[in-house]
PDB file of C-alpha atoms in Angstrom:
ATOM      1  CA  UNK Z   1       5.176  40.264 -26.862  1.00 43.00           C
ATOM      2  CA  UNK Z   2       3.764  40.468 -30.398  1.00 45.00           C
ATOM      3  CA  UNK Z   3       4.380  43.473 -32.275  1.00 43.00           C
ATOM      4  CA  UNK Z   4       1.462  43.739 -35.655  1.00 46.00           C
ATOM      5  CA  UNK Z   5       3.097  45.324 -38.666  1.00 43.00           C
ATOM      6  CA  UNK Z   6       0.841  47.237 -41.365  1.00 45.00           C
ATOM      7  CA  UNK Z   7       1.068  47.260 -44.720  1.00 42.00           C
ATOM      8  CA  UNK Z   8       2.706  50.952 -45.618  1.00 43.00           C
ATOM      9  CA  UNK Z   9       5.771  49.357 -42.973  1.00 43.00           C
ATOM     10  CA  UNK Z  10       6.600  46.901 -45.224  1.00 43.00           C
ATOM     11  CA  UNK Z  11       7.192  48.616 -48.362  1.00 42.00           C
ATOM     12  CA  UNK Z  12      10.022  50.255 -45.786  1.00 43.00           C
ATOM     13  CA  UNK Z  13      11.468  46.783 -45.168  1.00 43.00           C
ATOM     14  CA  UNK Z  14      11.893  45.921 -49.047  1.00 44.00           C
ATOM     15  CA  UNK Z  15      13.191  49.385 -49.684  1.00 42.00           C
ATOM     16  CA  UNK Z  16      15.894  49.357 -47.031  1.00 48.00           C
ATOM     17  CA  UNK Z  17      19.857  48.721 -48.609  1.00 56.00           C
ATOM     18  CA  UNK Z  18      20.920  45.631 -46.526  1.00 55.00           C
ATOM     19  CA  UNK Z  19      24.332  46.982 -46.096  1.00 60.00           C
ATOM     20  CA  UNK Z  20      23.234  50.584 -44.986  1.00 70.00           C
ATOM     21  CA  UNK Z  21      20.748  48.799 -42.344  1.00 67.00           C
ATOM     22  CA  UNK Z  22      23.920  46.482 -41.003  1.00 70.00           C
ATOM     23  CA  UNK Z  23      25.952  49.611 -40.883  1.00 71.00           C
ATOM     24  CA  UNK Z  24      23.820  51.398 -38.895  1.00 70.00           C
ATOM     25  CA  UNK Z  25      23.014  48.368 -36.124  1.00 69.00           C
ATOM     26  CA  UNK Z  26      26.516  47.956 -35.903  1.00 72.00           C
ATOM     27  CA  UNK Z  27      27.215  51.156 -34.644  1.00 72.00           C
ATOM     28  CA  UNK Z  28      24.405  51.048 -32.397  1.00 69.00           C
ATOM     29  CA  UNK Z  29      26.209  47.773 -30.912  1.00 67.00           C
ATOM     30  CA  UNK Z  30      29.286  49.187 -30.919  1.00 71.00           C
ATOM     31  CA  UNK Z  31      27.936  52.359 -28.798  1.00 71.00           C
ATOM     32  CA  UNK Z  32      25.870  49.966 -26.681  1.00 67.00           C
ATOM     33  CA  UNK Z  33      28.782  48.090 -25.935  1.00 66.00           C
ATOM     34  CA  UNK Z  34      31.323  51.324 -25.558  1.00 72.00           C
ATOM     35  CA  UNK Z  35      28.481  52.149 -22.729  1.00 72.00           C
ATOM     36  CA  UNK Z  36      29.454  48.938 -20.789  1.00 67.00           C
ATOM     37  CA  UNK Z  37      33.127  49.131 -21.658  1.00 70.00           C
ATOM     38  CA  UNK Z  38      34.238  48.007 -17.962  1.00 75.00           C
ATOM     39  CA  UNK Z  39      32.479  44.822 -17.920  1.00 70.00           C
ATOM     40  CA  UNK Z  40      34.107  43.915 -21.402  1.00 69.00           C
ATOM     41  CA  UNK Z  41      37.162  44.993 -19.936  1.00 75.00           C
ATOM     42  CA  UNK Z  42      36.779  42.580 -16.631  1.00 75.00           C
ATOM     43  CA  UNK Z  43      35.357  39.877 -19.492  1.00 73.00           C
ATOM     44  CA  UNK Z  44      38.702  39.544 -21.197  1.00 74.00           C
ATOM     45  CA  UNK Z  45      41.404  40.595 -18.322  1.00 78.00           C
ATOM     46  CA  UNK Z  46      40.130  38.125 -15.860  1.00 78.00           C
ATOM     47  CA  UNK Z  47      40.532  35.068 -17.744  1.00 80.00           C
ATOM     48  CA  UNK Z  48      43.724  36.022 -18.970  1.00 80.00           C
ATOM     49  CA  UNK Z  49      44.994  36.922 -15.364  1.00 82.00           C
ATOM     50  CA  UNK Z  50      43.995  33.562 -14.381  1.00 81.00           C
ATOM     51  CA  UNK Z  51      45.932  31.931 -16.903  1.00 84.00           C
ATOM     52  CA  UNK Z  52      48.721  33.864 -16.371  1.00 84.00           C
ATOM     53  CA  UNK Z  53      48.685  33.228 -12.514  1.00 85.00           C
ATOM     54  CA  UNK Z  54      48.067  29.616 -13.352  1.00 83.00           C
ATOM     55  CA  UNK Z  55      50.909  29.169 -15.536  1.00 84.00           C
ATOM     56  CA  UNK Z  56      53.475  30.348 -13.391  1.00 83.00           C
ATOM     57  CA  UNK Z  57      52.884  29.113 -10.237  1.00 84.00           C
ATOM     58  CA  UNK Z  58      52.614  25.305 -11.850  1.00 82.00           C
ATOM     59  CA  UNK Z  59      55.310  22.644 -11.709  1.00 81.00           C
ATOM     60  CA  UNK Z  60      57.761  23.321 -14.203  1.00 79.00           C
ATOM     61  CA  UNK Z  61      59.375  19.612 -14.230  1.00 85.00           C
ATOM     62  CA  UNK Z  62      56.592  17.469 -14.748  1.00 86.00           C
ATOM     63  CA  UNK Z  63      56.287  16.003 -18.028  1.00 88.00           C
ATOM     64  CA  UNK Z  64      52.769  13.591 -18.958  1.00 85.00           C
ATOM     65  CA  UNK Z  65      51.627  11.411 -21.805  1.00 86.00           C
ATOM     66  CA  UNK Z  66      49.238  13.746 -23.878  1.00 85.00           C
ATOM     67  CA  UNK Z  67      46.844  12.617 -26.984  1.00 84.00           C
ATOM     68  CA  UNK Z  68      47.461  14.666 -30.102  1.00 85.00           C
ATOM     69  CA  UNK Z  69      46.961  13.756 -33.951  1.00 80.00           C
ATOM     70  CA  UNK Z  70      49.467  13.989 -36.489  1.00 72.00           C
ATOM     71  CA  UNK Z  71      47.479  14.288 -39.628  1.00 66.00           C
ATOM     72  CA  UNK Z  72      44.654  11.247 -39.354  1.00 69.00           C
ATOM     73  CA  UNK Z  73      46.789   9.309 -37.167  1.00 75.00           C
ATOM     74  CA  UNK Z  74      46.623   9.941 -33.203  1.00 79.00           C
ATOM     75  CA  UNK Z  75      49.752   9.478 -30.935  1.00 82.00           C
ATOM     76  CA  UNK Z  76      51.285   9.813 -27.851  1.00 84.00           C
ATOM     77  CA  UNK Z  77      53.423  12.952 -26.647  1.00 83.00           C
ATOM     78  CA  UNK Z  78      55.644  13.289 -23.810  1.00 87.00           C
ATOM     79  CA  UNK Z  79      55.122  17.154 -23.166  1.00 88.00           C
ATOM     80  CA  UNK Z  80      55.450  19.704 -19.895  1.00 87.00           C
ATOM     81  CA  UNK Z  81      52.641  19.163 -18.079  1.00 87.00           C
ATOM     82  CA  UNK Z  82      52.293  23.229 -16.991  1.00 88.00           C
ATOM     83  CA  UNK Z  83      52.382  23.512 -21.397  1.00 89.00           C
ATOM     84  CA  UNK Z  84      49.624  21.239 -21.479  1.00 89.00           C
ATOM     85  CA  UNK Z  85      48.265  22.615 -18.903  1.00 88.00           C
ATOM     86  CA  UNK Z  86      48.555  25.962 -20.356  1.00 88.00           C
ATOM     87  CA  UNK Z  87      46.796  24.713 -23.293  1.00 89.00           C
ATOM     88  CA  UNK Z  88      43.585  24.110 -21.830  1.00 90.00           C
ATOM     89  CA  UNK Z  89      43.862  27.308 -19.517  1.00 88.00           C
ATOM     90  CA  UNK Z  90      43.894  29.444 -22.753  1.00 88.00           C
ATOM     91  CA  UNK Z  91      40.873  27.548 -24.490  1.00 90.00           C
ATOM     92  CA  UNK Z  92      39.250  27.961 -20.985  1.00 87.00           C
ATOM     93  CA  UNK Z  93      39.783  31.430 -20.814  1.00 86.00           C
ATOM     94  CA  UNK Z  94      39.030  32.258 -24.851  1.00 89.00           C
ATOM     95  CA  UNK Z  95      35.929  30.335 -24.841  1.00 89.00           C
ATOM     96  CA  UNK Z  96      34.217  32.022 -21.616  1.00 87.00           C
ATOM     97  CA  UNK Z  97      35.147  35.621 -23.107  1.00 86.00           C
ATOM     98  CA  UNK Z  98      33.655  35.040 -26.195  1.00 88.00           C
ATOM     99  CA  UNK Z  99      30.609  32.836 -25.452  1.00 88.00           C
ATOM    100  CA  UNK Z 100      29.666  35.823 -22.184  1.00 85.00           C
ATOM    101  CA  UNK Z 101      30.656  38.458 -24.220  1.00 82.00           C
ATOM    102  CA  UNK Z 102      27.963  36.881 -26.682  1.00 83.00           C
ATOM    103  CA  UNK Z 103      25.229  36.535 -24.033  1.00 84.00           C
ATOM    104  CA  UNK Z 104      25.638  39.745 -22.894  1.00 78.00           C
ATOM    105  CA  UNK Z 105      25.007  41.279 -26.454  1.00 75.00           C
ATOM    106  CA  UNK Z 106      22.541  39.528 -27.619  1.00 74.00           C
ATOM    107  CA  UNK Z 107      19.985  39.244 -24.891  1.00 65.00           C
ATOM    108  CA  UNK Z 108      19.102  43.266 -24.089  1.00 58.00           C
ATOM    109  CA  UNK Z 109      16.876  45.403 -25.767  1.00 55.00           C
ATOM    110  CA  UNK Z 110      14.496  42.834 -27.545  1.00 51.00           C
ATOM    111  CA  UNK Z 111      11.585  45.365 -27.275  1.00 55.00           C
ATOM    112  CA  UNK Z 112      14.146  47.876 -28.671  1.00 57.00           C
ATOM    113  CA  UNK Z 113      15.010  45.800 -31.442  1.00 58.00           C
ATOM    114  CA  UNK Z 114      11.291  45.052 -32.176  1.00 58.00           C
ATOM    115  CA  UNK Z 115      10.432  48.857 -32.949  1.00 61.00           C
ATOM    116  CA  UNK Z 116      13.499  48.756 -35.294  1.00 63.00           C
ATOM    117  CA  UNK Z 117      12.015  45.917 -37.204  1.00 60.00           C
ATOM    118  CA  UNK Z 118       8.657  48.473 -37.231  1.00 60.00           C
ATOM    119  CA  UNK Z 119      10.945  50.778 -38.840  1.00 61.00           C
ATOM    120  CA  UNK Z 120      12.785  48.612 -41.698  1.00 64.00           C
ATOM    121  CA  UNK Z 121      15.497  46.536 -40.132  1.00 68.00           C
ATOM    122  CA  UNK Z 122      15.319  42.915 -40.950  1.00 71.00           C
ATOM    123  CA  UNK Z 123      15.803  40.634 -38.280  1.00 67.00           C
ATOM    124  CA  UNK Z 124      19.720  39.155 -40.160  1.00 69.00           C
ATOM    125  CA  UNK Z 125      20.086  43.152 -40.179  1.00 71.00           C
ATOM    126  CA  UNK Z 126      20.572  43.271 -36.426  1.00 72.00           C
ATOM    127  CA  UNK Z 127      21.988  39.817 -35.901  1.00 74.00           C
ATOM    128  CA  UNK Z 128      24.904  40.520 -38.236  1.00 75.00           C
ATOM    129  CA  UNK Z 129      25.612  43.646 -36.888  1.00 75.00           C
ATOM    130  CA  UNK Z 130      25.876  42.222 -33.367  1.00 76.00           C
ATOM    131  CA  UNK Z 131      27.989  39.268 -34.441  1.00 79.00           C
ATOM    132  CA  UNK Z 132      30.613  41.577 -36.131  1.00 80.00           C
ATOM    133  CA  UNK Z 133      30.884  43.357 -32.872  1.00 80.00           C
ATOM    134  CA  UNK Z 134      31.312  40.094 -31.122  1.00 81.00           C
ATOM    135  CA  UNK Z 135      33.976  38.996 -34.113  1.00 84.00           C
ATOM    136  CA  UNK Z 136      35.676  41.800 -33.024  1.00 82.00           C
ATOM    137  CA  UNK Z 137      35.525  40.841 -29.231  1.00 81.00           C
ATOM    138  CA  UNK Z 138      37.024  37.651 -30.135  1.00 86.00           C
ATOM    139  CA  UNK Z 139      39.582  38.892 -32.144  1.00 88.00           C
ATOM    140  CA  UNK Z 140      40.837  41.358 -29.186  1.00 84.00           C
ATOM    141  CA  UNK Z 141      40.871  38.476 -26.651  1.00 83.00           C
ATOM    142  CA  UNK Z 142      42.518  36.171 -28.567  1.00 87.00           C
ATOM    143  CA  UNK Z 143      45.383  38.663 -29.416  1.00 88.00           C
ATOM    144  CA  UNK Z 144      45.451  39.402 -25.842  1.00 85.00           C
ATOM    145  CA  UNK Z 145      46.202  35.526 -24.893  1.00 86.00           C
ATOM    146  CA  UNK Z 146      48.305  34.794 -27.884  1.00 88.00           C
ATOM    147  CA  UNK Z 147      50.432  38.004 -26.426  1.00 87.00           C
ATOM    148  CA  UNK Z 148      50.971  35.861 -23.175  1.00 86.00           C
ATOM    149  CA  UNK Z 149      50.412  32.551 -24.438  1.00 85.00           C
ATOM    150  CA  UNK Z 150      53.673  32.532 -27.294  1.00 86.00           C
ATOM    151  CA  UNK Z 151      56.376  33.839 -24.626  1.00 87.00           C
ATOM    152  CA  UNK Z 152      55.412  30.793 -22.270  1.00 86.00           C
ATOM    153  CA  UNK Z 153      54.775  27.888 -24.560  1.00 86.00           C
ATOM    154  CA  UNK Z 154      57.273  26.382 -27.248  1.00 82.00           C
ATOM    155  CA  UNK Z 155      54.960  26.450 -29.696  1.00 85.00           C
ATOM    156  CA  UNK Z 156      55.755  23.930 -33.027  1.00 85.00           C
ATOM    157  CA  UNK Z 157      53.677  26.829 -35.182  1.00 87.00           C
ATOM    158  CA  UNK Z 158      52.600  30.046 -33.952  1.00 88.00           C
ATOM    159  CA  UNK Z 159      50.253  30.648 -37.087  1.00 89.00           C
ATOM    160  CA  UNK Z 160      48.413  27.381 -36.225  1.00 90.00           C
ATOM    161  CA  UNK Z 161      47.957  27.958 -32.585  1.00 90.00           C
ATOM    162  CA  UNK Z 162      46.357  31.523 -33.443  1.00 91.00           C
ATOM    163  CA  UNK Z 163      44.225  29.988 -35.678  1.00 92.00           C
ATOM    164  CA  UNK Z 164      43.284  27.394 -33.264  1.00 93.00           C
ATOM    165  CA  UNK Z 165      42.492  29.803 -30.335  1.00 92.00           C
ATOM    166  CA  UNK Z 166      40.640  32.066 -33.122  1.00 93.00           C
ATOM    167  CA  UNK Z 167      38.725  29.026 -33.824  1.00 94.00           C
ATOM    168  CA  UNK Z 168      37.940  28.266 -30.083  1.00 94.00           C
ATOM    169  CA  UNK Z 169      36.577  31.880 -29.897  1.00 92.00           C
ATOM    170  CA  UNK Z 170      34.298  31.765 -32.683  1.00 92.00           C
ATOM    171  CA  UNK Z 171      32.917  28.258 -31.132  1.00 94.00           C
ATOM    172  CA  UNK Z 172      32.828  30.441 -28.266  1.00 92.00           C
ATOM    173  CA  UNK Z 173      30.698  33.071 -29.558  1.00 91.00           C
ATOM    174  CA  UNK Z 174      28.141  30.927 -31.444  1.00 91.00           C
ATOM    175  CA  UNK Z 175      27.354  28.711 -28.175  1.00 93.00           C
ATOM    176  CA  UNK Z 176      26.875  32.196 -26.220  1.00 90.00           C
ATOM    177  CA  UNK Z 177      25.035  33.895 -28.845  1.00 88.00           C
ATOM    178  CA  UNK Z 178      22.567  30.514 -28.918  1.00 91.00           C
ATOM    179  CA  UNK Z 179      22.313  29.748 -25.085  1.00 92.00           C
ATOM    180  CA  UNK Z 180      21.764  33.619 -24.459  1.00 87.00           C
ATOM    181  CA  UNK Z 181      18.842  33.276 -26.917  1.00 86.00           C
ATOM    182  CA  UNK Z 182      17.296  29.796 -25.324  1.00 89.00           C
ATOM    183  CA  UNK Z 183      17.733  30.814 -21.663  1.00 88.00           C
ATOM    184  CA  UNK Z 184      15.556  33.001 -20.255  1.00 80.00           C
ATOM    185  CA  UNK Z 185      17.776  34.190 -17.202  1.00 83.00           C
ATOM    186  CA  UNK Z 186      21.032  35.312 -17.239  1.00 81.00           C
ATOM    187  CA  UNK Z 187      22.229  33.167 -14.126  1.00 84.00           C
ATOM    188  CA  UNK Z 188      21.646  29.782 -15.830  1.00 88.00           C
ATOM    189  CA  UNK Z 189      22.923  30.872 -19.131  1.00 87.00           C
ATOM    190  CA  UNK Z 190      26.275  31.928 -17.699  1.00 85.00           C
ATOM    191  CA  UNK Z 191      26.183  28.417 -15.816  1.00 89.00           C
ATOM    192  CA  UNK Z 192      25.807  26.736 -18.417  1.00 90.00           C
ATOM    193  CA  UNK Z 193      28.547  28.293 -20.420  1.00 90.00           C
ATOM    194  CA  UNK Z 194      30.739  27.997 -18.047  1.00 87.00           C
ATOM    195  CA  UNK Z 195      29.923  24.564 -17.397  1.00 89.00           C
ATOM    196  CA  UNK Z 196      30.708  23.646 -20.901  1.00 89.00           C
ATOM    197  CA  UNK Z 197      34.016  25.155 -20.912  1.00 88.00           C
ATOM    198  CA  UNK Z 198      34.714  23.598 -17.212  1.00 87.00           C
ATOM    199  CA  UNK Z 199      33.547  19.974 -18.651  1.00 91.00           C
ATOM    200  CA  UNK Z 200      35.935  20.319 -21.680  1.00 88.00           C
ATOM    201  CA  UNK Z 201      38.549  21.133 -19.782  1.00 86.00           C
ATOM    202  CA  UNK Z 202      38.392  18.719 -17.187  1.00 87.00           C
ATOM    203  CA  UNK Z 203      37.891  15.783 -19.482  1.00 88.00           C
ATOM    204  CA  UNK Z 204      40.611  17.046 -22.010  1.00 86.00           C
ATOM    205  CA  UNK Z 205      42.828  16.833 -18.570  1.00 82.00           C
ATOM    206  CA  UNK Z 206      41.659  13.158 -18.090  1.00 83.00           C
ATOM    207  CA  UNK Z 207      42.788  12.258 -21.701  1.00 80.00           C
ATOM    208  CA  UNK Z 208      38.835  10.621 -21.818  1.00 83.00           C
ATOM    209  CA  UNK Z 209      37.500  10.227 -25.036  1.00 84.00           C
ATOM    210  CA  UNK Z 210      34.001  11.601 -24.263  1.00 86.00           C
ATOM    211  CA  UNK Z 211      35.865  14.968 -24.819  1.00 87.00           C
ATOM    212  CA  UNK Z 212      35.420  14.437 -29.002  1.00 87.00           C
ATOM    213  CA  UNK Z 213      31.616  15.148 -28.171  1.00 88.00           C
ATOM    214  CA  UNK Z 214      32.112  18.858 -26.695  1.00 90.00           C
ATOM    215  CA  UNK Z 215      31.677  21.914 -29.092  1.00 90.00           C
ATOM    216  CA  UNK Z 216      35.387  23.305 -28.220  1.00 93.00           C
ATOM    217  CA  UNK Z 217      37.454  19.932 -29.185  1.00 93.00           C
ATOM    218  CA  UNK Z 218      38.399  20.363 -32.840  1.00 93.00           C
ATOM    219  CA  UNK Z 219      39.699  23.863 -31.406  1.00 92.00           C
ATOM    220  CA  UNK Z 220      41.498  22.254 -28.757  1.00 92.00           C
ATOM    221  CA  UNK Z 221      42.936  19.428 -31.263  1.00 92.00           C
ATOM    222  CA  UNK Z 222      44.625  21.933 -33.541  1.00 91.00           C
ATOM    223  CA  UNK Z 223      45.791  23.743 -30.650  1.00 92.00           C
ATOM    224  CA  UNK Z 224      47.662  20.724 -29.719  1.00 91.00           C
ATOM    225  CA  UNK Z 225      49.310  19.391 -32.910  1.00 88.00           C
ATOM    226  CA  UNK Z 226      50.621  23.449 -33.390  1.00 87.00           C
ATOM    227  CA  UNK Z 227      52.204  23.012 -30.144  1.00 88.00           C
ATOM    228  CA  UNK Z 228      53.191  19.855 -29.746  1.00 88.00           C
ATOM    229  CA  UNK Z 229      53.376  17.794 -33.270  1.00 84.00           C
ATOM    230  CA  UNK Z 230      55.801  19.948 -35.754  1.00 81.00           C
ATOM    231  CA  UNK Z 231      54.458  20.042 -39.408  1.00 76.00           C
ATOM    232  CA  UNK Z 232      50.754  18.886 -38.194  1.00 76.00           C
ATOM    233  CA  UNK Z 233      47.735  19.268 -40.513  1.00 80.00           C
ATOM    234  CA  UNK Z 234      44.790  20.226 -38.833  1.00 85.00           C
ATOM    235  CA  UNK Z 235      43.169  21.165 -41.933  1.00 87.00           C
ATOM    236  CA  UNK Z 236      40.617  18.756 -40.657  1.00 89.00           C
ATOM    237  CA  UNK Z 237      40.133  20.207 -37.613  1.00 91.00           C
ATOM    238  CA  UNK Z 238      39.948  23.685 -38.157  1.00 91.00           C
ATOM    239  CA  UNK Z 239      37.038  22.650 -41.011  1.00 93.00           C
ATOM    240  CA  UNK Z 240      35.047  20.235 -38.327  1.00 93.00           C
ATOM    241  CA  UNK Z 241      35.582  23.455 -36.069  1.00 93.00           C
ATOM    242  CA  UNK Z 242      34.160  25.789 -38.755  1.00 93.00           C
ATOM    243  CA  UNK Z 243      31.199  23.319 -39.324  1.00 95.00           C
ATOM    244  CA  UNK Z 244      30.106  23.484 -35.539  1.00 94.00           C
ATOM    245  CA  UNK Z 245      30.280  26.969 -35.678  1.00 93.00           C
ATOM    246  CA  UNK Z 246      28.013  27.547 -38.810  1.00 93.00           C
ATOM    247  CA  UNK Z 247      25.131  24.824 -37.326  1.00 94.00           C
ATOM    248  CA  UNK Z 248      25.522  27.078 -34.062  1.00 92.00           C
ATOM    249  CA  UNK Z 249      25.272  30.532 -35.676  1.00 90.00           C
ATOM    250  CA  UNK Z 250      22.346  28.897 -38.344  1.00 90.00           C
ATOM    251  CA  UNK Z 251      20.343  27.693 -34.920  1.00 91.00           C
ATOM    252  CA  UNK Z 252      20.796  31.200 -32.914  1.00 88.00           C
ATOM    253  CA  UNK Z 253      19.460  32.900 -36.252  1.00 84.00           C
ATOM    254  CA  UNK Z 254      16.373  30.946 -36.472  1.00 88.00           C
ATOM    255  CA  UNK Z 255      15.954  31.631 -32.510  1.00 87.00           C
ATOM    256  CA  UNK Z 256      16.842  35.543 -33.140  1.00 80.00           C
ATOM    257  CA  UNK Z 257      14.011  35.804 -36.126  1.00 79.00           C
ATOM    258  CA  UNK Z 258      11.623  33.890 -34.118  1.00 79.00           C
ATOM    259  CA  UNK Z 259      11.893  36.478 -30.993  1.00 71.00           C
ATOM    260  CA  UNK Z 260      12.018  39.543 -33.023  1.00 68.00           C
ATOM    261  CA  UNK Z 261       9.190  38.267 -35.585  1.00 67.00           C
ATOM    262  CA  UNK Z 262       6.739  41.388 -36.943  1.00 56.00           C
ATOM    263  CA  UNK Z 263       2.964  39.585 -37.362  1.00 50.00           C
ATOM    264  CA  UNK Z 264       1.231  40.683 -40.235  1.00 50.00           C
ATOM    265  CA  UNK Z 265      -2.862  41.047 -39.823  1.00 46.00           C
TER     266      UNK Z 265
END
């Protein structure tokens, strides 16, 4: 659907204040999502019941070989397999809150939003306000599994491993907030997502290196040296981590301005 903009419009776009606009989408998201507060409830909850469930009916004796890096350097680790299993349940569970959450916020109300672009609101306007909403999400749910996840798992730095699941959630939102924009139906978007986070997990499992190629590994990486590898630096990884996240977020905004463009006669 194309949307034609006139003239006297436009003089309303250049005279809008770019925070006031952002202000006001955001609390438009944040009462469109207050509306649907049940599913975002089910969204974070389930994943972390899973976990939870997981965790403590697996073998508590077990101990496997497990890749991490210390520094540049990657080594060998004799850790509890239910920790290292508890690892990937966490990024598993992170990663589809944030990256659903994102779908589910980005894809409604495109007609909506085109009538507020008639009005003034650039198209970064209602991006941003949505992705602060979703920063928000992430933040909640990984608070919620650090909550669980530190009682459980020896953990060689607690700081780390927050910033590590904190990473895995932005990944997670950025990959949402892009496959929500690409896929037309809801169904295949959510399969996708949750194959992504199903595939990362399973090879992480493996130990195969084909894992390195999926959006969630530098995440997953820090994760492990904070648990596993006392006094790791996973500078690195948290900055390769960062990186993915930008190129997603800089892909989903060319996307968002595309579907929300105002033509000009």
């Amino acid at each position: 659907m194309t949307v034609r903009l006139e003239p006297a419009a436009s003089d309303t776009v250049r005279d809008m204040r770019p925070y006031r606009a952002i202000r006001t989408a955001t609390r438009m998201s944040v009462l469109e999502l207050l509306r649907r507060w049940p599913s975002m409830l089910f969204m974070i909850f389930m994943p972390a019941s899973y976990f939870l469930v997981s965790y403590l009916t697996s073998d508590a004796v077990t101990v496997v070989p497990a890749k991490v890096y210390d520094g540049a350097a990657q080594t060998v680790a004799q850790v509890l397999d239910r920790d290292f299993k508890a690892l990937y349940l966490a990024v598993l569970g992170i990663s589809v809150t944030a990256s659903f959450a994102a779908m589910t916020v980005v894809r409604p109300g495109m007609t909506a939003l085109r009538r507020l672009r008639l009005v003034g609101y650039r198209a970064h306007h209602l991006l941003s306000a949505r992705l602060y909403v979703l920063l928000i999400i992430t933040a909640v749910s990984t608070a919620v599994f650090m909550v669980i996840f530190v009682p459980l798992v020896t953990l060689r730095s607690v700081a780390l491993a927050g910033a590590a699941l904190l990473l895995v959630g932005l990944v997670g939102v950025a990959l949402g907030t892009l496959v929500g924009l690409l896929v037309p139906r809801e169904f295949e978007a959510s399969m996708l997502l949750v194959a992504a986070a199903g595939v990362q997990m399973a090879l992480g499992r493996a130990g195969a290196d084909a894992e390195r190629f999926l959006p969630y590994w530098p995440g997953i990486e820090a994760l492990k040296s904070a648990a596993f590898v006392p006094g790791a630096d996973v500078t690195r990884f948290l900055g390769l981590g960062a990186l993915y996240a930008l190129v997603l977020f800089g892909l989903s905004h060319i996307v968002w301005n595309r579907r929300t463009r105002l033509w000009r006669r």
